[in-house]
């Protein structure tokens, strides 16, 4: 059933900015060093860990696989402390402007806002980190009209569709009238399971992932993605892979 497009929804990391390799990974390693933990995530190791959604969850997986540096009763506190430190370090990196927006992001946000559509960001990353990315890289004028759903706002993270379902419910959206921009297989699964259309912009770590079911797959938004195409996706009679 065709729908008039209601919203353009972005993931954050790998979509708004290619943060994973030179942003989050670097911040995690600096947090480990600050805590005196002898762990360092290489580019390859971090790529493996990205199949797990959420930074705290990635640290738990890493220590489960390689050994914990603290006793079981201290693990929750360590993860919380590391994640706070990592978030502060990551935001410092963003504030410097060292990591630019990916091509086409500002253009698409401007087009959606000018058309009166809802614009949102749905991410498994820490809410403060996502807010900093949006504010610094998109600017306060755009940011004040973007709704952010991030971090632990839902109990299950991508590929679970909970964060997209929450966005639809909170903003009063019909899922099939939404277009999501994702960069990963788990993000695509989350968007599609929520009943939304999904455009994939492949990123450094996700370029070779399986994106079967995506409505469009490109390297970045400037490869033929515009608001007209997104509107056409929501207005199709037969939505593929719904």
Coordinates of N, CA, C and O in Angstrom, one line a residue, residues 79-186:
X79 N 32.6 -1.9 33.3 CA 32.1 -1.6 32.0 C 31.4 -0.2 32.0 O 31.6 0.6 31.1
X80 N 30.7 0.1 33.1 CA 30.1 1.5 33.2 C 31.2 2.6 33.2 O 31.0 3.6 32.5
X81 N 32.2 2.3 34.0 CA 33.3 3.3 34.1 C 34.0 3.5 32.7 O 34.3 4.6 32.3
X82 N 34.4 2.4 32.1 CA 35.0 2.5 30.8 C 34.2 3.2 29.8 O 34.7 4.0 29.0
X83 N 32.9 2.9 29.8 CA 32.0 3.5 28.8 C 31.9 5.0 29.0 O 31.8 5.8 28.0
X84 N 31.8 5.5 30.3 CA 31.8 6.9 30.5 C 33.0 7.6 30.0 O 33.0 8.6 29.4
X85 N 34.2 7.0 30.3 CA 35.5 7.6 29.9 C 35.6 7.6 28.4 O 36.0 8.6 27.8
X86 N 35.2 6.5 27.8 CA 35.2 6.4 26.3 C 34.3 7.4 25.7 O 34.7 8.0 24.7
X87 N 33.1 7.6 26.2 CA 32.2 8.6 25.7 C 32.8 10.0 25.7 O 32.7 10.8 24.7
X88 N 33.4 10.4 26.8 CA 34.1 11.7 27.0 C 35.2 11.8 25.9 O 35.3 12.9 25.3
X89 N 36.0 10.8 25.8 CA 37.1 10.9 24.8 C 36.6 11.0 23.4 O 37.1 11.7 22.5
X90 N 35.5 10.2 23.1 CA 34.9 10.3 21.7 C 34.4 11.7 21.4 O 34.6 12.2 20.4
X91 N 33.7 12.3 22.4 CA 33.1 13.6 22.2 C 34.2 14.6 22.0 O 34.1 15.6 21.2
X92 N 35.4 14.4 22.7 CA 36.5 15.3 22.4 C 36.9 15.3 21.0 O 37.3 16.3 20.4
X93 N 37.0 14.0 20.4 CA 37.4 13.8 19.0 C 36.4 14.5 18.1 O 36.8 15.2 17.1
X94 N 35.1 14.4 18.4 CA 34.1 15.0 17.5 C 34.2 16.5 17.6 O 34.1 17.2 16.6
X95 N 34.4 17.1 18.8 CA 34.4 18.5 19.0 C 35.5 19.1 18.2 O 35.4 20.3 17.8
X96 N 36.6 18.4 17.9 CA 37.7 19.0 17.2 C 37.4 19.1 15.7 O 38.1 19.8 14.9
X97 N 36.3 18.4 15.2 CA 35.9 18.5 13.8 C 36.8 17.6 12.9 O 36.8 17.7 11.7
X98 N 37.5 16.7 13.6 CA 38.5 15.9 12.8 C 37.7 14.8 11.9 O 38.3 14.4 10.9
X99 N 36.5 14.5 12.3 CA 35.7 13.5 11.5 C 34.6 14.2 10.8 O 33.6 14.7 11.4
X100 N 34.6 14.3 9.5 CA 33.6 15.1 8.7 C 32.3 14.3 8.5 O 32.3 13.1 8.6
X101 N 31.2 15.0 8.2 CA 30.0 14.3 7.7 C 30.3 13.6 6.5 O 31.1 13.9 5.6
X102 N 29.6 12.5 6.3 CA 29.7 11.7 5.0 C 29.0 12.5 3.9 O 28.0 13.3 4.2
X103 N 29.4 12.2 2.7 CA 28.8 13.0 1.5 C 27.2 12.8 1.5 O 26.7 11.7 1.6
X104 N 26.6 13.9 1.3 CA 25.1 13.9 1.0 C 24.3 14.0 2.3 O 23.1 14.2 2.2
X105 N 24.9 13.9 3.4 CA 24.1 13.9 4.7 C 23.4 15.2 4.9 O 22.2 15.3 5.1
X106 N 24.2 16.3 4.9 CA 23.6 17.6 5.1 C 22.5 18.0 4.1 O 21.5 18.5 4.4
X107 N 22.8 17.6 2.8 CA 21.9 17.9 1.7 C 20.6 17.2 2.0 O 19.5 17.8 1.8
X108 N 20.6 15.9 2.4 CA 19.4 15.2 2.6 C 18.6 15.7 3.8 O 17.4 15.7 3.8
X109 N 19.3 16.0 4.9 CA 18.7 16.6 6.1 C 18.0 17.9 5.7 O 16.8 18.1 6.0
X110 N 18.6 18.8 4.9 CA 18.1 20.0 4.5 C 16.8 19.8 3.7 O 15.8 20.5 3.8
X111 N 16.9 18.9 2.7 CA 15.7 18.6 1.9 C 14.5 18.1 2.6 O 13.4 18.5 2.4
X112 N 14.8 17.2 3.6 CA 13.7 16.6 4.4 C 13.1 17.7 5.3 O 11.8 17.7 5.4
X113 N 13.9 18.5 5.9 CA 13.3 19.5 6.8 C 12.6 20.6 6.0 O 11.6 21.0 6.4
X114 N 13.1 20.9 4.8 CA 12.4 21.9 4.0 C 11.1 21.4 3.5 O 10.1 22.2 3.3
X115 N 11.0 20.1 3.3 CA 9.7 19.5 2.9 C 8.7 19.2 4.0 O 7.6 18.7 3.8
X116 N 9.1 19.6 5.3 CA 8.3 19.4 6.4 C 8.2 18.0 7.0 O 7.3 17.6 7.7
X117 N 9.2 17.2 6.6 CA 9.2 15.8 7.1 C 9.9 15.7 8.4 O 10.7 16.6 8.8
X118 N 9.6 14.7 9.2 CA 10.3 14.4 10.4 C 11.7 13.9 10.1 O 11.8 13.1 9.2
X119 N 12.6 14.3 10.9 CA 14.0 13.8 10.7 C 14.4 13.3 12.1 O 14.3 14.0 13.1
X120 N 15.0 12.1 12.1 CA 15.4 11.5 13.4 C 16.7 10.8 13.2 O 17.1 10.4 12.1
X121 N 17.3 10.5 14.4 CA 18.5 9.7 14.4 C 18.3 8.5 15.4 O 17.9 8.8 16.5
X122 N 18.4 7.3 14.9 CA 18.2 6.1 15.8 C 19.5 5.3 15.9 O 20.0 4.8 14.9
X123 N 20.2 5.3 17.0 CA 21.5 4.7 17.2 C 21.6 3.9 18.4 O 21.0 4.2 19.5
X124 N 22.4 2.9 18.4 CA 22.7 2.1 19.6 C 23.8 2.8 20.4 O 24.2 2.3 21.5
X125 N 24.4 3.9 19.9 CA 25.5 4.5 20.7 C 25.0 5.4 21.8 O 23.8 5.7 21.9
X126 N 25.9 5.8 22.7 CA 25.5 6.6 23.8 C 24.8 7.9 23.4 O 25.2 8.5 22.4
X127 N 23.8 8.2 24.1 CA 23.0 9.4 23.7 C 23.8 10.7 23.7 O 23.6 11.5 22.7
X128 N 24.6 10.9 24.6 CA 25.5 12.1 24.7 C 26.4 12.2 23.4 O 26.6 13.2 22.8
X129 N 26.9 11.0 23.0 CA 27.8 11.0 21.9 C 27.0 11.3 20.6 O 27.5 12.1 19.8
X130 N 25.8 10.8 20.5 CA 25.0 11.0 19.3 C 24.6 12.5 19.2 O 24.7 13.1 18.2
X131 N 24.2 13.0 20.4 CA 23.8 14.4 20.4 C 25.0 15.3 20.0 O 24.8 16.3 19.3
X132 N 26.2 15.0 20.4 CA 27.3 15.8 20.1 C 27.6 15.7 18.6 O 27.9 16.7 17.9
X133 N 27.5 14.5 18.0 CA 27.7 14.4 16.5 C 26.7 15.2 15.8 O 27.1 16.0 14.9
X134 N 25.5 15.2 16.2 CA 24.4 15.9 15.5 C 24.6 17.4 15.6 O 24.6 18.2 14.7
X135 N 24.9 17.8 16.9 CA 25.0 19.3 17.1 C 26.3 19.9 16.4 O 26.2 20.9 15.8
X136 N 27.4 19.2 16.6 CA 28.7 19.7 16.0 C 28.7 19.6 14.5 O 29.1 20.6 13.8
X137 N 28.4 18.5 14.0 CA 28.6 18.3 12.6 C 27.4 18.8 11.7 O 27.7 19.1 10.5
X138 N 26.2 18.7 12.2 CA 25.1 19.2 11.4 C 24.7 20.7 11.8 O 24.1 21.4 11.0
X139 N 25.2 21.1 12.9 CA 25.0 22.5 13.3 C 23.7 22.6 14.2 O 22.7 21.8 14.0
X140 N 23.6 23.6 15.1 CA 22.5 23.7 16.0 C 21.2 24.0 15.2 O 20.1 23.6 15.7
X141 N 21.2 24.7 14.1 CA 20.0 25.0 13.4 C 19.3 23.7 12.9 O 18.0 23.6 13.0
X142 N 20.0 22.8 12.4 CA 19.4 21.5 12.0 C 19.1 20.7 13.2 O 18.1 20.0 13.2
X143 N 20.1 20.7 14.1 CA 20.0 19.7 15.3 C 18.7 20.0 16.1 O 18.1 19.0 16.6
X144 N 18.3 21.2 16.2 CA 17.1 21.5 17.0 C 15.8 20.9 16.4 O 14.8 20.8 17.1
X145 N 15.9 20.5 15.2 CA 14.7 19.9 14.5 C 14.9 18.4 14.2 O 14.2 17.8 13.4
X146 N 15.9 17.8 14.9 CA 16.1 16.4 14.8 C 15.9 15.7 16.1 O 16.4 16.1 17.1
X147 N 15.0 14.7 16.1 CA 14.8 13.9 17.3 C 15.8 12.7 17.4 O 16.0 12.0 16.4
X148 N 16.3 12.6 18.5 CA 17.4 11.5 18.7 C 16.8 10.4 19.6 O 16.3 10.7 20.7
X149 N 17.0 9.2 19.2 CA 16.7 8.0 20.0 C 18.0 7.2 20.0 O 18.5 6.8 19.0
X150 N 18.6 7.0 21.2 CA 19.9 6.5 21.3 C 20.2 5.8 22.6 O 19.4 5.9 23.6
X151 N 21.3 5.0 22.6 CA 21.7 4.4 23.9 C 20.8 3.3 24.4 O 20.3 2.5 23.7
X152 N 20.5 3.4 25.7 CA 19.7 2.4 26.4 C 18.2 2.8 26.5 O 17.5 2.4 27.3
X153 N 17.8 3.6 25.5 CA 16.4 4.0 25.5 C 15.4 2.8 25.2 O 14.2 2.9 25.5
X154 N 16.0 1.8 24.6 CA 15.2 0.5 24.4 C 16.0 -0.6 25.1 O 17.3 -0.6 25.1
X155 N 15.4 -1.7 25.5 CA 16.1 -2.8 26.2 C 16.9 -3.7 25.2 O 17.9 -4.3 25.7
X156 N 16.5 -3.7 24.0 CA 17.3 -4.6 23.0 C 17.8 -3.7 21.9 O 17.1 -2.8 21.4
X157 N 19.0 -3.9 21.5 CA 19.6 -3.1 20.4 C 19.6 -3.8 19.1 O 19.2 -5.0 19.0
X158 N 19.9 -3.1 18.0 CA 19.9 -3.6 16.7 C 20.7 -4.9 16.7 O 21.8 -5.0 17.3
X159 N 20.3 -5.9 16.0 CA 19.2 -6.0 14.9 C 17.8 -6.0 15.4 O 16.9 -6.1 14.6
X160 N 17.6 -6.0 16.7 CA 16.2 -5.9 17.2 C 15.6 -4.5 16.7 O 16.3 -3.5 16.7
X161 N 14.3 -4.5 16.2 CA 13.7 -3.3 15.7 C 13.3 -2.3 16.7 O 12.7 -1.3 16.3
X162 N 13.5 -2.6 18.0 CA 12.9 -1.8 19.0 C 13.1 -0.3 18.9 O 12.2 0.5 19.1
X163 N 14.3 0.2 18.5 CA 14.6 1.6 18.5 C 13.8 2.3 17.3 O 13.3 3.4 17.5
X164 N 13.6 1.5 16.2 CA 12.8 2.1 15.1 C 11.3 2.1 15.4 O 10.6 3.0 15.1
X165 N 10.9 1.0 16.1 CA 9.5 1.0 16.5 C 9.2 2.1 17.5 O 8.1 2.7 17.4
X166 N 10.1 2.4 18.4 CA 10.0 3.5 19.4 C 9.9 4.8 18.7 O 9.0 5.7 19.0
X167 N 10.7 5.0 17.7 CA 10.7 6.3 16.9 C 9.3 6.4 16.2 O 8.8 7.5 16.3
X168 N 8.8 5.4 15.6 CA 7.6 5.5 14.9 C 6.4 5.8 15.9 O 5.6 6.6 15.6
X169 N 6.4 5.1 17.0 CA 5.4 5.3 18.0 C 5.5 6.7 18.6 O 4.4 7.4 18.7
X170 N 6.6 7.2 19.0 CA 6.8 8.5 19.6 C 6.5 9.6 18.7 O 5.9 10.6 19.1
X171 N 6.9 9.5 17.4 CA 6.7 10.6 16.4 C 5.3 10.4 15.7 O 5.0 11.3 14.8
X172 N 4.6 9.4 16.0 CA 3.3 9.2 15.3 C 3.4 8.9 13.8 O 2.7 9.4 13.0
X173 N 4.4 8.0 13.5 CA 4.7 7.7 12.1 C 4.2 6.3 11.7 O 4.1 5.4 12.5
X174 N 3.8 6.2 10.4 CA 3.5 4.9 9.8 C 4.8 4.3 9.4 O 5.5 4.9 8.6
X175 N 5.2 3.1 9.8 CA 6.6 2.6 9.5 C 6.8 2.6 8.0 O 7.9 2.9 7.5
X176 N 5.8 2.2 7.2 CA 6.0 2.1 5.7 C 6.2 3.4 5.1 O 6.6 3.5 3.9
X177 N 5.9 4.5 5.8 CA 6.1 5.9 5.3 C 7.4 6.5 5.7 O 7.6 7.7 5.5
X178 N 8.3 5.6 6.3 CA 9.6 6.1 6.7 C 10.7 5.5 5.8 O 10.6 4.4 5.4
X179 N 11.7 6.3 5.6 CA 12.9 5.8 5.0 C 14.1 5.9 5.9 O 14.4 7.0 6.5
X180 N 14.8 4.8 6.2 CA 15.9 4.8 7.1 C 17.2 4.7 6.2 O 17.3 4.0 5.2
X181 N 18.2 5.4 6.7 CA 19.6 5.3 6.1 C 20.5 4.5 7.1 O 20.7 5.0 8.2
X182 N 20.9 3.4 6.7 CA 21.8 2.5 7.5 C 23.1 2.2 6.8 O 23.2 2.4 5.6
X183 N 24.0 1.6 7.5 CA 25.3 1.2 6.9 C 25.7 -0.2 7.2 O 26.7 -0.7 6.7
X184 N 24.9 -0.9 8.0 CA 25.3 -2.2 8.4 C 24.1 -3.2 8.2 O 23.0 -2.9 8.1
X185 N 24.5 -4.5 8.2 CA 23.6 -5.6 8.1 C 22.6 -5.6 9.3 O 21.4 -5.8 9.1
X186 N 23.1 -5.4 10.5 CA 22.3 -5.4 11.7 C 21.3 -4.2 11.7 O 20.2 -4.4 12.1

